[in-house]
Coordinates of N, CA, C and O in Angstrom, one line a residue:
M49 N 77.5 267.3 87.6 CA 77.4 265.3 87.1 C 77.3 265.0 88.7 O 78.5 265.2 89.3
S50 N 76.9 263.4 88.6 CA 76.5 262.5 90.3 C 77.5 261.6 89.8 O 77.8 261.4 88.7
T51 N 78.4 261.4 90.7 CA 79.2 260.3 90.7 C 77.9 259.0 91.8 O 77.4 259.6 92.8
T52 N 78.5 257.6 90.7 CA 77.6 256.8 91.3 C 78.3 255.4 91.8 O 79.4 255.6 90.9
V53 N 78.4 255.2 92.8 CA 79.4 254.3 93.5 C 78.4 252.5 93.5 O 77.5 252.3 93.8
T54 N 79.6 251.9 92.7 CA 78.9 250.6 92.2 C 79.2 249.6 93.2 O 80.5 249.2 93.7
P55 N 77.9 248.7 94.0 CA 78.6 248.3 94.9 C 79.4 247.1 95.1 O 79.6 246.1 93.8
L56 N 80.3 246.5 95.6 CA 81.3 245.5 95.0 C 80.6 244.1 95.5 O 79.9 243.7 96.0
L57 N 81.2 243.5 94.3 CA 80.2 241.9 94.1 C 80.8 241.1 95.2 O 81.7 241.1 95.8
D58 N 79.6 240.1 95.8 CA 80.3 239.5 96.5 C 80.9 238.5 96.2 O 81.4 237.7 95.0
A59 N 81.6 237.1 96.7 CA 82.8 236.1 96.4 C 81.8 235.0 95.5 O 82.5 234.6 94.2
E60 N 80.1 235.0 95.9 CA 79.6 233.3 95.7 C 79.9 234.5 93.8 O 79.5 233.7 92.7
T61 N 79.3 235.7 93.5 CA 78.9 236.0 92.4 C 80.2 236.4 91.5 O 80.3 236.0 90.5
R62 N 81.4 236.3 92.2 CA 82.6 236.6 91.5 C 83.0 235.5 90.5 O 83.2 235.0 89.9
T63 N 82.8 234.4 91.4 CA 82.9 233.3 91.1 C 82.7 232.8 89.8 O 82.8 231.6 89.1
A64 N 81.1 232.6 90.0 CA 80.1 232.3 88.9 C 80.2 233.0 87.5 O 80.5 232.4 86.9
T65 N 80.5 234.1 87.7 CA 81.4 235.0 86.2 C 82.2 234.7 86.0 O 82.4 234.5 84.9
T66 N 83.4 234.2 86.9 CA 84.5 233.4 86.4 C 84.4 232.3 85.5 O 84.7 231.9 84.8
V67 N 83.8 231.1 85.9 CA 83.2 230.7 85.3 C 82.5 230.2 84.3 O 82.9 229.2 83.4
V68 N 81.7 230.9 84.6 CA 81.1 231.0 82.9 C 82.0 231.9 82.0 O 82.1 231.2 80.3
L69 N 82.6 232.8 82.2 CA 83.9 233.4 81.2 C 84.6 232.3 80.7 O 85.2 232.2 80.0
L70 N 85.2 231.7 82.3 CA 86.6 230.3 81.5 C 85.7 229.3 80.6 O 86.2 229.0 80.1
A71 N 84.3 229.0 80.9 CA 84.1 227.9 80.0 C 83.6 228.9 78.4 O 83.3 227.8 77.5
E72 N 83.5 229.8 78.2 CA 83.6 230.4 76.7 C 84.8 230.5 76.1 O 84.7 230.7 75.3
T73 N 86.3 229.9 77.0 CA 87.5 230.3 76.1 C 87.7 229.0 75.0 O 87.1 228.2 75.6
A74 N 88.1 228.9 74.2 CA 88.1 228.1 73.1 C 89.7 228.0 73.0 O 89.5 226.8 72.7
T75 N 90.8 228.2 73.4 CA 92.1 227.9 73.3 C 92.7 228.2 75.0 O 92.0 228.6 75.8
A76 N 93.5 227.6 74.7 CA 94.3 227.8 76.1 C 95.2 228.9 76.1 O 95.4 229.5 77.7
Q77 N 95.1 229.8 75.4 CA 95.8 231.4 75.7 C 95.0 232.1 76.2 O 95.2 232.8 76.7
E78 N 93.6 232.0 75.9 CA 92.3 232.7 76.2 C 92.3 232.2 77.3 O 92.0 233.1 77.9
R79 N 92.1 230.9 77.7 CA 92.2 230.6 79.3 C 93.0 231.6 79.9 O 93.1 231.5 81.3
A80 N 94.4 231.1 79.8 CA 95.6 231.6 80.1 C 95.6 233.1 80.5 O 95.8 233.8 81.6
A81 N 95.2 233.5 79.5 CA 94.8 235.7 79.5 C 93.8 235.5 80.7 O 93.9 236.5 81.4
L82 N 92.3 235.0 80.4 CA 91.3 235.3 81.7 C 91.8 235.0 82.9 O 91.7 236.0 83.5
T83 N 92.3 234.0 83.3 CA 92.7 233.3 84.5 C 94.0 234.4 84.9 O 93.3 234.9 85.8
R84 N 94.7 235.4 84.2 CA 95.3 235.9 84.8 C 94.7 237.8 85.2 O 94.7 238.3 86.2
V85 N 93.7 237.9 84.3 CA 93.0 239.3 84.6 C 92.0 238.9 86.0 O 91.8 239.4 86.8
C86 N 91.5 237.4 86.3 CA 90.8 236.8 87.4 C 91.3 237.3 88.4 O 91.3 237.8 89.6
L87 N 92.8 236.9 88.3 CA 93.6 236.6 89.5 C 94.2 238.5 89.8 O 94.3 238.3 91.3
R88 N 94.4 239.2 88.9 CA 94.7 240.3 89.1 C 93.5 241.2 89.5 O 93.6 242.3 90.4
A89 N 92.0 241.2 89.4 CA 90.6 241.5 89.6 C 90.3 241.1 90.7 O 89.8 241.7 91.2
G90 N 91.1 240.0 92.0 CA 90.3 240.0 93.0 C 89.7 238.5 92.6 O 89.0 238.4 94.1
F91 N 89.0 238.3 91.2 CA 88.1 237.1 91.1 C 88.5 235.9 91.7 O 88.1 234.5 91.6
M92 N 89.6 235.4 91.7 CA 90.4 234.2 91.6 C 91.0 234.5 92.6 O 91.9 235.6 93.1
W93 N 91.9 233.3 93.5 CA 93.5 233.7 93.9 C 94.1 232.3 93.5 O 94.0 231.5 93.7
R94 N 95.7 232.8 93.8 CA 96.8 231.6 93.8 C 97.3 231.3 95.3 O 97.6 231.8 95.8
C95 N 97.4 229.6 95.4 CA 98.5 229.6 96.4 C 99.9 229.9 96.4 O 100.1 229.1 95.3
H96 N 100.4 230.2 97.1 CA 101.7 230.4 96.9 C 102.9 229.4 97.3 O 103.4 229.4 96.7
P97 N 102.1 228.8 98.2 CA 103.5 227.2 98.1 C 103.2 226.0 97.2 O 104.2 226.0 96.3
C98 N 101.8 226.0 96.3 CA 102.5 224.9 95.2 C 101.6 226.0 93.7 O 101.5 225.0 92.7
K99 N 101.1 227.2 93.6 CA 101.0 228.2 93.0 C 99.2 227.5 91.9 O 99.1 227.9 90.7
E100 N 98.9 226.8 92.7 CA 97.3 226.3 92.1 C 96.6 227.5 92.4 O 96.5 228.6 93.4
N101 N 95.9 227.8 91.2 CA 94.9 228.5 91.0 C 93.3 228.4 91.6 O 92.9 226.5 91.6
H102 N 92.4 229.4 92.4 CA 91.5 228.6 93.4 C 90.2 229.8 92.5 O 91.0 230.8 93.2
Y103 N 88.9 229.5 92.7 CA 88.1 230.3 93.2 C 87.8 230.5 94.1 O 88.1 230.3 95.1
L104 N 87.3 232.0 94.6 CA 87.1 232.5 95.6 C 86.3 232.4 97.0 O 86.3 232.6 98.4
T105 N 85.3 230.8 96.4 CA 84.5 230.6 97.4 C 85.3 229.1 97.6 O 84.8 228.7 98.9
T106 N 86.5 228.8 97.4 CA 87.6 227.8 98.3 C 88.4 229.1 98.9 O 89.0 229.5 98.6
G107 N 88.1 228.2 100.2 CA 89.1 228.7 101.5 C 90.1 227.9 101.6 O 90.8 228.8 102.2
T108 N 90.2 226.8 101.4 CA 91.6 226.1 101.6 C 92.6 225.3 100.7 O 91.4 224.9 100.0
C109 N 93.1 225.9 100.5 CA 94.3 224.8 99.2 C 94.2 223.2 99.2 O 94.2 222.8 100.7
G110 N 94.2 222.8 98.4 CA 94.9 221.0 98.9 C 95.8 220.7 99.8 O 96.1 219.8 99.8
C111 N 96.8 221.7 99.3 CA 97.9 221.7 99.7 C 98.1 221.8 101.6 O 98.9 221.9 102.1
G112 N 96.6 223.0 101.7 CA 96.2 222.9 103.0 C 96.7 224.7 103.4 O 96.3 224.9 104.6
A113 N 97.6 225.1 102.0 CA 97.4 226.6 102.7 C 95.8 227.1 102.7 O 94.9 226.9 102.2
E114 N 96.0 228.3 103.6 CA 94.7 229.0 103.5 C 94.4 230.2 102.3 O 95.9 231.1 101.9
R115 N 93.3 230.8 102.1 CA 93.2 231.5 101.2 C 94.0 233.0 101.8 O 93.3 232.7 103.0
P116 N 94.5 234.2 101.3 CA 94.9 234.9 101.1 C 93.7 236.1 101.9 O 93.0 235.7 101.2
A117 N 94.2 236.4 103.1 CA 93.2 237.3 104.1 C 92.8 238.4 103.0 O 93.2 238.9 102.0
G118 N 91.8 239.2 102.9 CA 90.9 240.6 102.0 C 90.3 240.0 100.3 O 90.2 240.9 100.0
L119 N 90.5 238.2 100.4 CA 89.3 237.7 99.4 C 88.2 237.7 99.7 O 87.6 236.4 99.0
D120 N 87.8 238.5 100.4 CA 86.2 237.6 100.4 C 85.1 238.5 99.9 O 85.2 239.6 99.0

């Protein structure tokens, strides 16, 4: 049995995927659930000072906080 290693997706691809999936949500509950999954999977990040969610292509929050390290 061979093992295949899947390359990591870049930030732009993860952001585009997140945008498409969020656009397809029909209810607030679906959007909230998908947002939680995206945050845990590293497809989005949350600003700790103001609790705003951001796509990976956003480097700085509106409050001035920087994106956490390791989410490239």
